[in-house]
Amino acid sequence: MSAVATAPAKDLAPKILSRDPGAFEIPKGREEEWRYTPIRKIADFFVPQSWGSVGAVPSPFVNIVEPDDPRLSTTWMPTDRVSAVAFAGVKKVVLITIPADHIVEESIVVNLVGEMLNNYAHIEVQVGKFSRSQIVIIHDSAANVSGSIVTEVGDQAELTLLSVLDAEAPLKQHWNWTTNVGRDSRFLGLSISLGGEVVRMVPTVNYRAPGGSAEMLGAFLLEGDQYQEHRILVNHTEPHCVSNVVYKGALSGQGAHSVWVGDVLVRREAIGIQTYELNRNLLLNDGPRADSVPNLELETGDVVSAGHASATGRFDDEQLFYLQSRGIPESIARQLVVRGFFVDVLNRVNDRSLRKNLMERIEMRLGMVTHD
Amino acid sequence: MSKLEIKDLHASVSTDSGDSEILRGVSLTVESGTTSAIMGPNGSGKSTLAYVLAGHPKYTVTSGTVTLDGQDVLGMSVDERARAGLFLAMQYPVEIPGVSVSNFLRTSITSLRGEAPKLRTWTKDMKEAMSELQMDPAFASRNVNEGFSGGEKKRHEILQLGLMEPKIAILDETDSGLDVDALKVVSEGVNRFQQKTNAGVLLITHYTRILKYIEPDVVHVFIDGRIVETGGPELANSLEADGYERFSAAKA
Ligand SMILES: Nc1ncnc2c1ncn2[C@@H]1O[C@H](COP(=O)(O)OP(=O)(O)OP(=O)(O)O)[C@@H](O)[C@H]1O
Ligand SMILES: [Mg+2]
């Protein structure tokens, strides 16, 4: 089953910004942004708990600091109850800093580790102006986490931020991922989410100045009765910026349910921008449900380009037939098709071995044999 | 020497309004080194015959037999048939997003031969085969059939034919959608393949145009799910002149 809908135009920007959890109501499920989420399953994410904190091994670019450390952003504010509760409860912050003018050739890999089964997390990424780096955040694959990633991309900096969640256990994770893009800077966010009982990812892109470019690419995979929600907001408030959102999802299993919401808001001031968003979902069998809701709200007609596309389709038997008729066994044919489906997202992972590793993880989860 | 033998083949497709029989008793034989043409009007079931031979899951064989050198083809999976030596150049080749032509061809050849081709000779072979069909080498890195024009799709089918070297090749309207120059290039590709491998060719077509370049030994007239007449190349000429009415009338 699939559904594509375009929500009615309305102001999509968050209404409340506060570090006080009490400033937000506990969602009941009827709110627009929670209407798909099985909130009963994550009810304890909305009420303060005595949970552990997520940490990482310190390294030249990675520090573990107190939540009130003066180096952290003072302007960042939670935009919903769940992230306000998480920030109020977190005891340590993973601070990743790339100094100005620094070119870091090797990927900086940050393995997040939760102290307990349930954890709060706060990650802050600060990349200085004119720097270039690729940061890989590997989420804890065996812990429940509620947290935020706050990213500041300095002027004319280039940052690739790759987030990998490869859930082993039926875990629950909720992430608000806010990125502020500086003048003429380039941001590539890659979100790979495999499995998880309830996974809700809420990336937001803001522009601090004109000329910035942001891409948010995602690949996700659901099996069994897993739930994943990817709710993206791109907030064009500055002129001559670019946004490109591409999410690909593959679903198998009876109760799997994915939700993709792509809200792009183009303010009156944001003249001359280019924006595009795309979501494609591949249903590997009967049963899964994929909701896909692209939503473009234009306050100015003075844009270079603005578009969106969304499609959900069954695994194409004609493709399988074609490949098999060339002697390719069914399992390898399926693998080719799934690889092909994800290739435009995964090809953006620069690191070759990481890319291969991600593809193998996906294939392993789909129960496909790996060859070559 | 190889021999594809089709005997009294009946096949149907299930639609919303029940099963409908499309092949109603097809019998024919294709042997190595020979070329048979099947000609028939739109909707007579020519592609269905091709698909059924290749094992398309949409169709159900209700009776009859198909053997390749005595082996039961109908009992084989689609990929087993290809590995046994059957090839179908499709009327409407399928687009495979994200899978490059070179990766596709290499995977196919690896499956057919049971081992990966040596990288250096493989790249050379592929380049040569492409230039023989006057295909831009850039096609190797494009996605399979994606955004190909009608003619490019057909060249790509014949490229595969040349690289895969089947025992029996079924070409379903490989000529349609080709201009005269392309038709020549593609026909030469088929002839080269046949001279090199001595394969059997079953050529499905609408028009006699291609028969100027690929000369058939036998022409079958296909109407309403079966062969109604078989003759030599001269039969094609009379079809060109008179159309299929004579046969349709005979049927009614
Ligand atoms: N999958 C299908 N579902 C329903 N009907 C089908 C299907 N495949 C074939 N048919 C029907 O079977 C008949 C034969 O079709 P087929 O494509 O084999 O004809 P053809 O001789 O190849 O025609 P053309 O010359 O137009 O290529 C047609 O009436 C067609 O509508
Ligand atoms: Mg046809």
XYZ file of C-alpha atoms and ligand atoms in Angstrom:
656
model
C 0.000 0.000 0.000
C 1.196 3.472 -0.686
C -0.100 6.944 -0.433
C 1.067 10.211 -1.871
C -0.480 13.407 -0.744
C 0.288 17.061 -0.852
C -0.537 18.804 2.364
C -2.388 22.100 2.120
C -0.169 25.171 2.100
C 0.453 26.573 5.552
C 3.364 27.906 7.496
C 5.617 24.928 8.071
C 8.201 26.583 10.284
C 8.251 25.530 13.930
C 6.169 27.782 16.157
C 7.874 27.259 19.504
C 11.602 27.376 20.172
C 12.595 26.614 23.756
C 14.950 24.616 25.943
C 12.180 24.184 28.485
C 10.293 20.923 27.916
C 7.305 22.489 29.641
C 6.971 24.966 26.794
C 5.720 22.148 24.564
C 2.618 20.042 24.942
C 3.027 16.286 24.965
C 1.786 15.249 21.521
C -1.389 13.243 21.405
C -0.976 11.972 17.879
C -3.449 14.201 16.141
C -0.900 16.979 15.547
C 0.196 17.310 11.933
C 3.830 16.431 12.673
C 2.927 13.387 14.789
C -0.015 12.037 12.851
C 1.872 9.006 11.510
C 4.126 8.271 14.489
C 3.220 5.375 16.818
C 3.708 7.731 19.780
C 2.556 5.181 22.345
C 5.680 3.193 21.564
C 7.902 6.166 22.387
C 5.741 7.676 25.162
C 8.712 7.854 27.554
C 10.606 10.025 25.079
C 8.272 12.903 25.958
C 8.656 12.800 29.746
C 11.989 13.383 31.568
C 13.631 10.086 32.580
C 16.834 9.172 34.343
C 18.520 7.907 31.200
C 22.180 7.616 30.312
C 24.045 9.813 27.868
C 25.621 9.044 24.534
C 29.380 9.532 24.295
C 32.237 8.854 21.926
C 35.984 8.327 22.110
C 37.748 11.723 22.171
C 40.141 12.430 19.313
C 41.815 15.512 17.801
C 38.500 16.696 16.399
C 36.166 15.146 18.959
C 35.649 16.364 22.527
C 33.228 15.328 25.195
C 31.984 18.426 27.031
C 29.350 19.494 29.576
C 26.005 20.691 28.203
C 26.787 24.195 29.551
C 30.211 24.387 27.918
C 30.739 27.923 26.569
C 31.923 26.586 23.216
C 28.468 25.214 22.428
C 25.891 27.128 20.454
C 23.755 29.384 22.597
C 21.293 30.086 19.847
C 20.224 26.533 19.119
C 16.771 25.815 20.496
C 14.708 22.638 20.534
C 11.643 22.871 18.347
C 9.643 20.060 19.854
C 8.962 18.374 23.149
C 11.078 15.324 22.488
C 14.282 17.244 21.768
C 13.688 19.653 24.675
C 13.351 16.678 27.037
C 16.495 15.136 25.581
C 18.577 18.280 25.950
C 17.330 18.863 29.491
C 18.332 15.305 30.398
C 21.649 14.877 28.609
C 24.789 14.934 30.800
C 27.450 15.218 28.145
C 27.789 16.556 24.646
C 29.857 15.190 21.768
C 31.481 18.256 20.247
C 33.086 17.820 16.850
C 35.152 20.809 15.748
C 36.934 21.456 12.474
C 38.963 24.659 12.789
C 38.738 27.341 10.131
C 40.785 26.752 6.959
C 41.381 23.102 7.867
C 41.262 20.568 5.046
C 40.767 17.111 6.497
C 41.236 14.469 3.821
C 40.402 11.358 5.846
C 36.882 10.733 7.057
C 36.428 11.498 10.727
C 34.548 8.538 12.115
C 32.666 9.033 15.365
C 31.199 5.936 16.976
C 28.421 6.906 19.346
C 27.991 4.731 22.422
C 25.119 4.877 24.886
C 25.810 4.366 28.616
C 22.584 2.495 29.177
C 19.837 0.837 27.212
C 18.047 4.213 27.084
C 19.964 7.417 26.448
C 19.830 11.073 25.647
C 22.259 12.491 23.161
C 23.520 15.816 21.983
C 25.997 16.144 19.157
C 27.313 19.455 18.004
C 29.319 19.819 14.828
C 31.153 23.095 14.219
C 33.055 23.448 11.007
C 35.015 26.639 10.587
C 35.017 28.841 7.527
C 36.931 27.644 4.456
C 37.355 24.191 6.007
C 36.614 20.925 4.252
C 35.806 17.647 5.948
C 33.766 14.486 5.947
C 32.359 13.299 9.235
C 30.776 9.888 9.719
C 28.532 9.420 12.708
C 27.865 5.771 13.477
C 24.909 5.493 15.796
C 24.789 3.014 18.634
C 23.182 -0.020 17.026
C 21.950 -1.500 20.307
C 20.620 1.418 22.351
C 17.492 3.536 22.476
C 18.402 7.172 21.927
C 16.663 10.500 21.897
C 18.845 13.362 20.813
C 19.843 16.161 18.519
C 22.622 16.885 16.084
C 23.358 20.568 15.700
C 25.596 21.506 12.817
C 27.086 24.902 12.032
C 28.689 25.109 8.628
C 30.981 28.139 8.478
C 31.198 30.474 5.498
C 32.501 28.823 2.362
C 33.134 25.577 4.218
C 32.457 22.166 2.732
C 31.021 19.471 4.950
C 29.755 15.979 4.340
C 28.009 14.575 7.354
C 27.055 10.947 7.120
C 24.803 9.394 9.714
C 24.591 5.604 9.820
C 22.029 3.811 11.939
C 22.187 0.068 11.496
C 19.821 -1.117 14.187
C 20.474 -4.621 15.448
C 17.888 -4.867 18.182
C 14.286 -3.651 17.857
C 15.415 -0.266 19.154
C 13.910 3.192 19.163
C 15.753 6.308 18.134
C 14.620 9.861 17.664
C 16.927 12.483 16.178
C 16.435 16.135 15.456
C 19.164 17.156 13.083
C 19.504 20.881 12.565
C 22.013 22.270 10.111
C 22.800 25.953 9.689
C 24.456 26.654 6.378
C 26.819 29.625 6.107
C 27.537 31.974 3.241
C 28.573 30.141 0.050
C 29.133 26.932 2.000
C 28.298 23.448 0.840
C 26.645 20.885 3.028
C 25.921 17.288 2.139
C 23.952 15.352 4.723
C 23.626 11.621 4.170
C 21.275 9.683 6.347
C 21.414 5.897 6.185
C 18.878 4.156 8.405
C 18.562 0.407 8.438
C 15.976 -1.257 10.636
C 14.814 -0.186 14.088
C 11.456 -0.679 15.787
C 10.687 3.043 15.766
C 13.090 5.447 14.105
C 12.161 9.064 13.637
C 14.610 11.410 11.938
C 13.827 15.107 11.741
C 16.453 16.992 9.725
C 16.097 20.738 9.356
C 18.197 22.921 7.091
C 18.480 26.668 7.745
C 20.512 29.151 5.762
C 22.495 31.790 7.632
C 23.487 33.830 4.569
C 23.134 33.883 0.778
C 24.831 31.437 -1.563
C 24.743 28.278 0.554
C 24.012 24.858 -0.817
C 22.514 21.982 1.128
C 21.798 18.463 0.053
C 20.003 15.977 2.256
C 20.179 12.454 0.906
C 18.777 9.410 2.595
C 18.614 5.677 2.154
C 16.433 3.648 4.446
C 15.416 0.070 4.809
C 12.585 -1.489 6.788
C 11.655 -5.074 7.456
C 9.089 -6.921 9.535
C 6.914 -4.467 11.403
C 9.420 -1.649 11.665
C 8.508 2.017 11.550
C 10.676 4.798 10.174
C 9.820 8.416 9.689
C 11.951 10.946 7.857
C 10.575 14.410 8.232
C 12.682 16.991 6.466
C 12.309 20.736 6.628
C 14.313 23.031 4.378
C 13.831 26.629 5.357
C 14.882 28.967 2.550
C 15.188 32.379 4.145
C 18.187 33.621 2.148
C 18.617 34.494 -1.526
C 20.549 32.421 -4.075
C 20.762 29.242 -2.062
C 20.331 25.664 -3.273
C 18.631 22.676 -1.715
C 18.381 19.131 -2.995
C 16.617 16.407 -1.047
C 16.704 12.791 -2.248
C 15.465 9.899 -0.124
C 15.232 6.289 -1.233
C 13.497 3.640 0.841
C 13.150 -0.115 0.450
C 10.550 -1.964 2.471
C 9.786 -5.601 3.038
C 7.673 -7.434 5.548
C 4.074 -7.415 6.573
C 3.827 -4.468 8.924
C 6.671 -2.245 7.743
C 5.645 1.391 7.526
C 7.761 4.288 6.340
C 6.862 7.931 6.301
C 8.685 10.556 4.332
C 7.658 14.169 4.635
C 9.635 16.759 2.725
C 8.668 20.289 3.627
C 10.390 23.006 1.651
C 9.595 26.532 2.655
C 10.698 29.363 0.378
C 10.356 32.763 2.064
C 9.606 35.974 0.257
C 13.259 37.094 0.714
C 14.651 33.850 -0.717
C 14.827 34.976 -4.317
C 16.858 33.160 -6.937
C 16.954 29.854 -5.079
C 16.939 26.362 -6.543
C 15.200 23.546 -4.779
C 14.306 19.989 -5.610
C 13.076 17.102 -3.527
C 12.512 13.490 -4.397
C 11.379 10.424 -2.534
C 11.215 6.964 -4.057
C 10.143 3.857 -2.256
C 10.565 0.297 -3.385
C 8.154 -2.265 -1.992
C 9.859 -5.630 -2.102
C 6.664 -7.556 -1.445
C 3.007 -7.099 -0.575
C 2.303 -5.717 2.849
C 4.563 -2.738 3.578
C 3.165 0.744 3.519
C 5.064 3.836 2.435
C 3.642 7.294 2.933
C 5.291 10.014 0.931
C 4.364 13.653 1.343
C 6.340 16.237 -0.607
C 5.329 19.738 0.228
C 6.633 22.900 -1.357
C 5.498 26.241 -0.037
C 6.562 29.188 -2.171
C 6.170 32.745 -0.905
C 8.045 34.120 -3.892
C 7.782 33.262 -7.556
C 11.222 34.690 -8.156
C 13.097 31.379 -8.022
C 15.444 29.689 -10.485
C 13.789 26.309 -10.056
C 11.549 24.519 -7.629
C 10.262 21.001 -7.966
C 9.419 17.787 -6.268
C 8.695 14.183 -7.148
C 7.522 11.196 -5.241
C 6.835 7.628 -6.246
C 6.287 4.325 -4.552
C 6.376 1.149 -6.563
C 6.452 -2.590 -6.325
C 9.556 -4.522 -7.158
C 9.392 -4.657 -10.927
C 8.989 -8.214 -12.208
C 9.758 -7.054 -15.749
C 13.203 -5.917 -14.610
C 13.805 -9.276 -12.968
C 12.661 -11.090 -16.097
C 14.941 -9.041 -18.298
C 17.986 -9.704 -16.139
C 17.177 -13.381 -15.714
C 16.661 -13.792 -19.438
C 20.327 -12.838 -19.726
C 21.301 -15.774 -17.588
C 21.522 -13.890 -14.307
C 20.138 -15.961 -11.408
C 17.192 -14.461 -9.558
C 19.055 -13.670 -6.345
C 21.750 -11.738 -8.187
C 19.142 -10.051 -10.368
C 17.316 -8.832 -7.269
C 20.575 -7.622 -5.821
C 21.346 -5.665 -8.992
C 17.960 -4.004 -8.957
C 18.192 -3.019 -5.286
C 21.751 -1.753 -5.742
C 20.604 0.227 -8.738
C 17.775 1.685 -6.720
C 20.087 3.023 -4.025
C 23.041 3.849 -6.229
C 22.487 7.572 -6.670
C 22.378 8.048 -2.899
C 25.176 5.641 -2.014
C 27.465 6.908 -4.770
C 27.636 10.146 -2.853
C 29.501 8.379 -0.064
C 33.037 9.300 -1.052
C 34.803 6.726 1.022
C 34.946 3.605 -1.149
C 35.232 1.011 1.563
C 32.478 2.660 3.562
C 30.250 2.697 0.499
C 30.865 -0.975 -0.117
C 30.260 -1.725 3.520
C 26.912 0.108 3.467
C 25.777 -1.735 0.362
C 26.693 -5.026 1.985
C 24.772 -4.141 5.115
C 21.714 -3.399 3.003
C 22.059 -6.623 1.062
C 22.615 -8.627 4.194
C 19.425 -7.256 5.655
C 17.529 -8.128 2.534
C 18.859 -11.654 2.836
C 20.779 -11.356 -0.389
C 23.971 -13.174 -1.146
C 26.895 -10.902 -1.761
C 29.087 -11.580 -4.730
C 32.142 -10.066 -6.440
C 24.306 -28.693 -33.850
C 21.391 -27.433 -31.787
C 17.697 -27.832 -32.242
C 14.786 -26.014 -30.641
C 11.605 -28.008 -31.034
C 8.188 -26.582 -30.247
C 5.278 -28.992 -30.380
C 1.603 -28.074 -30.154
C 2.251 -25.283 -27.685
C -0.769 -23.745 -25.989
C -0.411 -20.852 -23.573
C -2.699 -18.393 -21.869
C -2.488 -15.218 -19.872
C -4.624 -14.477 -16.852
C -6.477 -11.208 -17.055
C -9.080 -9.573 -14.836
C -11.762 -11.242 -16.920
C -10.298 -14.734 -16.557
C -7.733 -16.719 -18.509
C -7.439 -16.101 -22.191
C -5.689 -18.459 -24.563
C -3.213 -16.733 -26.860
C -1.087 -19.545 -28.268
C -3.325 -22.179 -29.806
C -1.099 -25.005 -30.883
C 2.236 -23.734 -32.187
C 4.611 -26.264 -33.728
C 7.930 -25.350 -35.239
C 11.602 -26.256 -35.244
C 14.679 -24.040 -35.360
C 18.069 -25.588 -36.061
C 21.615 -24.308 -35.940
C 22.681 -22.374 -38.996
C 19.136 -21.718 -40.155
C 16.939 -18.652 -40.041
C 13.182 -18.862 -39.699
C 10.952 -15.840 -39.974
C 7.619 -15.521 -38.246
C 5.319 -12.960 -39.765
C 1.892 -12.033 -38.575
C -0.472 -9.170 -37.886
C -0.626 -7.126 -34.681
C -1.893 -9.039 -31.706
C -1.560 -12.452 -33.324
C 0.611 -13.685 -30.442
C 4.149 -13.452 -31.843
C 5.602 -11.744 -28.778
C 3.676 -14.097 -26.560
C 5.410 -17.012 -28.259
C 8.769 -15.331 -27.700
C 7.995 -14.628 -24.037
C 6.708 -18.121 -23.405
C 9.914 -19.578 -24.857
C 11.959 -17.306 -22.589
C 9.822 -18.217 -19.575
C 8.033 -14.979 -18.772
C 6.033 -15.563 -15.560
C 2.921 -13.811 -16.899
C 2.047 -16.664 -19.213
C 0.939 -20.177 -18.398
C 1.666 -23.061 -20.716
C -1.439 -25.238 -20.776
C -0.136 -27.947 -23.098
C 2.584 -28.822 -25.550
C 6.346 -29.213 -25.273
C 9.469 -27.191 -25.937
C 12.857 -28.879 -26.049
C 16.351 -27.629 -26.749
C 18.561 -30.509 -27.857
C 16.139 -32.841 -26.156
C 16.139 -30.981 -22.847
C 12.787 -29.835 -21.456
C 12.856 -26.036 -21.708
C 9.493 -25.473 -20.028
C 10.806 -26.991 -16.804
C 13.679 -24.499 -16.635
C 13.701 -21.143 -14.866
C 14.195 -18.031 -16.983
C 17.919 -17.828 -16.253
C 18.413 -21.556 -16.797
C 16.964 -21.194 -20.282
C 19.456 -18.447 -21.052
C 22.287 -20.583 -19.726
C 21.034 -23.490 -21.833
C 21.573 -21.286 -24.891
C 18.318 -19.440 -25.577
C 18.320 -15.719 -26.161
C 15.430 -13.341 -26.675
C 15.988 -9.894 -28.156
C 12.923 -8.150 -26.833
C 10.465 -5.981 -28.680
C 10.317 -3.680 -25.658
C 13.563 -3.922 -23.680
C 13.206 -3.025 -20.006
C 14.856 -0.079 -18.265
C 16.891 -0.897 -15.171
C 17.602 2.276 -13.208
C 20.987 2.552 -11.541
C 22.493 -0.493 -13.276
C 25.122 0.407 -15.867
C 25.323 -1.386 -19.199
C 28.876 -2.534 -18.487
C 27.980 -3.921 -15.071
C 24.904 -5.610 -16.505
C 26.784 -7.193 -19.410
C 29.605 -8.344 -17.182
C 27.213 -9.895 -14.677
C 25.360 -11.607 -17.472
C 28.494 -12.995 -19.122
C 29.769 -14.147 -15.736
C 26.517 -16.018 -15.141
C 26.480 -17.546 -18.619
C 30.090 -18.714 -18.563
C 30.212 -19.606 -14.909
C 33.250 -17.380 -14.360
C 34.040 -13.714 -14.652
C 35.642 -12.695 -17.949
C 39.217 -11.428 -17.733
C 39.018 -7.721 -17.206
C 41.386 -6.639 -19.969
C 40.029 -8.775 -22.803
C 36.509 -8.091 -21.615
C 36.827 -4.324 -21.906
C 38.347 -4.761 -25.349
C 35.646 -7.199 -26.487
C 32.890 -4.911 -25.291
C 34.387 -1.856 -26.989
C 34.792 -3.745 -30.256
C 31.282 -5.123 -30.170
C 29.928 -1.641 -29.513
C 31.860 -0.055 -32.334
C 30.684 -2.749 -34.761
C 27.140 -1.684 -33.967
C 28.147 1.970 -34.189
C 27.306 2.565 -30.553
C 28.969 5.381 -28.667
C 31.320 3.890 -26.014
C 29.580 6.188 -23.524
C 26.692 3.710 -23.544
C 28.746 1.399 -21.357
C 28.356 3.712 -18.412
C 24.711 4.548 -18.983
C 21.955 2.753 -17.148
C 20.451 -0.233 -18.942
C 17.946 1.030 -21.537
C 17.250 4.145 -19.496
C 16.578 7.047 -21.813
C 17.674 4.988 -24.840
C 15.880 5.783 -28.065
C 13.980 2.962 -29.747
C 16.883 2.326 -32.097
C 19.462 2.429 -29.309
C 17.511 -0.161 -27.377
C 17.550 -2.491 -30.372
C 21.278 -2.046 -30.902
C 21.787 -2.823 -27.248
C 19.809 -6.046 -27.661
C 21.977 -7.087 -30.599
C 25.110 -6.091 -28.684
C 24.069 -8.611 -26.059
C 23.355 -11.219 -28.711
C 26.896 -10.868 -30.025
C 28.505 -11.056 -26.602
C 26.358 -13.831 -25.181
C 26.567 -16.105 -28.205
C 23.451 -18.213 -27.657
C 22.660 -21.395 -29.565
C 19.225 -20.199 -30.580
C 18.289 -16.522 -30.837
C 14.737 -15.237 -30.954
C 14.547 -11.704 -32.300
C 11.219 -10.052 -31.606
C 10.695 -7.138 -33.992
C 14.298 -6.082 -33.766
C 13.648 -4.117 -36.962
C 10.809 -1.962 -35.706
C 11.721 1.596 -34.842
C 14.909 1.493 -36.917
C 15.684 3.767 -39.835
C 17.277 2.227 -42.923
C 20.854 2.884 -41.822
C 20.295 1.487 -38.366
C 18.461 -1.490 -39.841
C 21.537 -2.287 -41.908
C 23.895 -1.995 -38.946
C 21.709 -4.171 -36.767
C 21.136 -6.778 -39.497
C 24.866 -7.006 -40.105
C 25.280 -7.552 -36.375
C 22.869 -10.484 -36.515
C 24.548 -11.955 -39.605
C 28.018 -11.610 -38.080
C 26.814 -13.386 -34.983
C 25.295 -16.197 -36.995
C 28.342 -16.657 -39.203
C 30.589 -16.769 -36.175
C 28.510 -19.146 -34.061
C 26.333 -20.970 -36.586
C 23.385 -20.316 -34.290
C 19.752 -20.813 -35.179
C 17.716 -17.622 -35.574
C 13.988 -17.149 -35.178
C 13.131 -13.758 -36.557
C 9.786 -12.262 -35.629
C 8.749 -9.375 -37.815
C 5.940 -7.350 -39.185
C 7.579 -6.183 -42.351
C 9.595 -7.824 -45.113
C 12.065 -4.934 -44.983
C 14.528 -6.726 -42.682
C 14.378 -9.900 -44.805
C 16.414 -8.112 -47.457
C 19.316 -8.075 -45.019
C 18.690 -11.235 -43.067
C 17.587 -13.924 -45.467
C 15.253 -16.503 -44.024
C 15.321 -20.161 -45.017
C 11.735 -20.601 -43.905
C 8.817 -18.189 -43.483
C 5.933 -18.970 -41.131
C 2.694 -17.042 -41.257
C 1.335 -16.568 -37.761
C -2.337 -15.760 -37.272
C -4.442 -15.913 -34.156
C -2.017 -17.891 -32.041
C -0.824 -20.469 -34.520
C 1.144 -21.003 -37.716
C -1.243 -21.118 -40.668
C 1.225 -21.492 -43.498
C 4.886 -22.239 -43.990
C 6.930 -21.589 -47.087
C 10.185 -20.292 -48.508
C 11.361 -16.687 -48.770
C 8.897 -16.103 -51.620
C 6.041 -16.383 -49.118
C 7.246 -13.166 -47.492
C 6.968 -11.381 -50.822
C 3.395 -12.447 -51.345
C 2.605 -11.204 -47.820
C 4.178 -7.889 -48.692
C 1.946 -7.641 -51.750
C -1.331 -9.055 -50.440
C -1.200 -8.675 -46.672
C -2.701 -11.171 -44.279
C -6.290 -10.965 -45.484
C -6.097 -14.188 -47.423
C -5.210 -16.040 -44.207
C -7.649 -14.220 -41.990
C -10.387 -15.009 -44.473
C -9.344 -18.628 -44.594
C -9.490 -18.757 -40.827
C -12.993 -17.273 -40.681
N -0.003 -9.748 -20.317
C -1.079 -9.725 -21.105
N -2.265 -9.418 -20.576
C -3.368 -9.401 -21.357
N -3.354 -9.650 -22.672
C -2.196 -9.954 -23.243
C -0.987 -10.000 -22.489
N 0.015 -10.311 -23.311
C -0.540 -10.457 -24.535
N -1.855 -10.238 -24.484
C -2.791 -10.292 -25.629
O -2.425 -11.373 -26.429
C -2.543 -11.023 -27.799
C -1.220 -11.267 -28.489
O -0.257 -10.296 -28.070
P 1.227 -10.279 -28.584
O 1.923 -9.152 -27.928
O 1.809 -11.607 -28.404
O 1.007 -9.960 -30.131
P 2.059 -9.659 -31.265
O 1.755 -10.594 -32.338
O 3.426 -9.656 -30.722
O 1.648 -8.184 -31.706
P 2.553 -6.973 -32.259
O 2.743 -7.247 -33.711
O 1.717 -5.782 -32.031
O 3.831 -6.955 -31.490
C -3.007 -9.602 -27.856
O -4.396 -9.573 -28.011
C -2.637 -9.066 -26.515
O -3.493 -8.045 -26.103
Mg 4.924 -8.278 -30.553
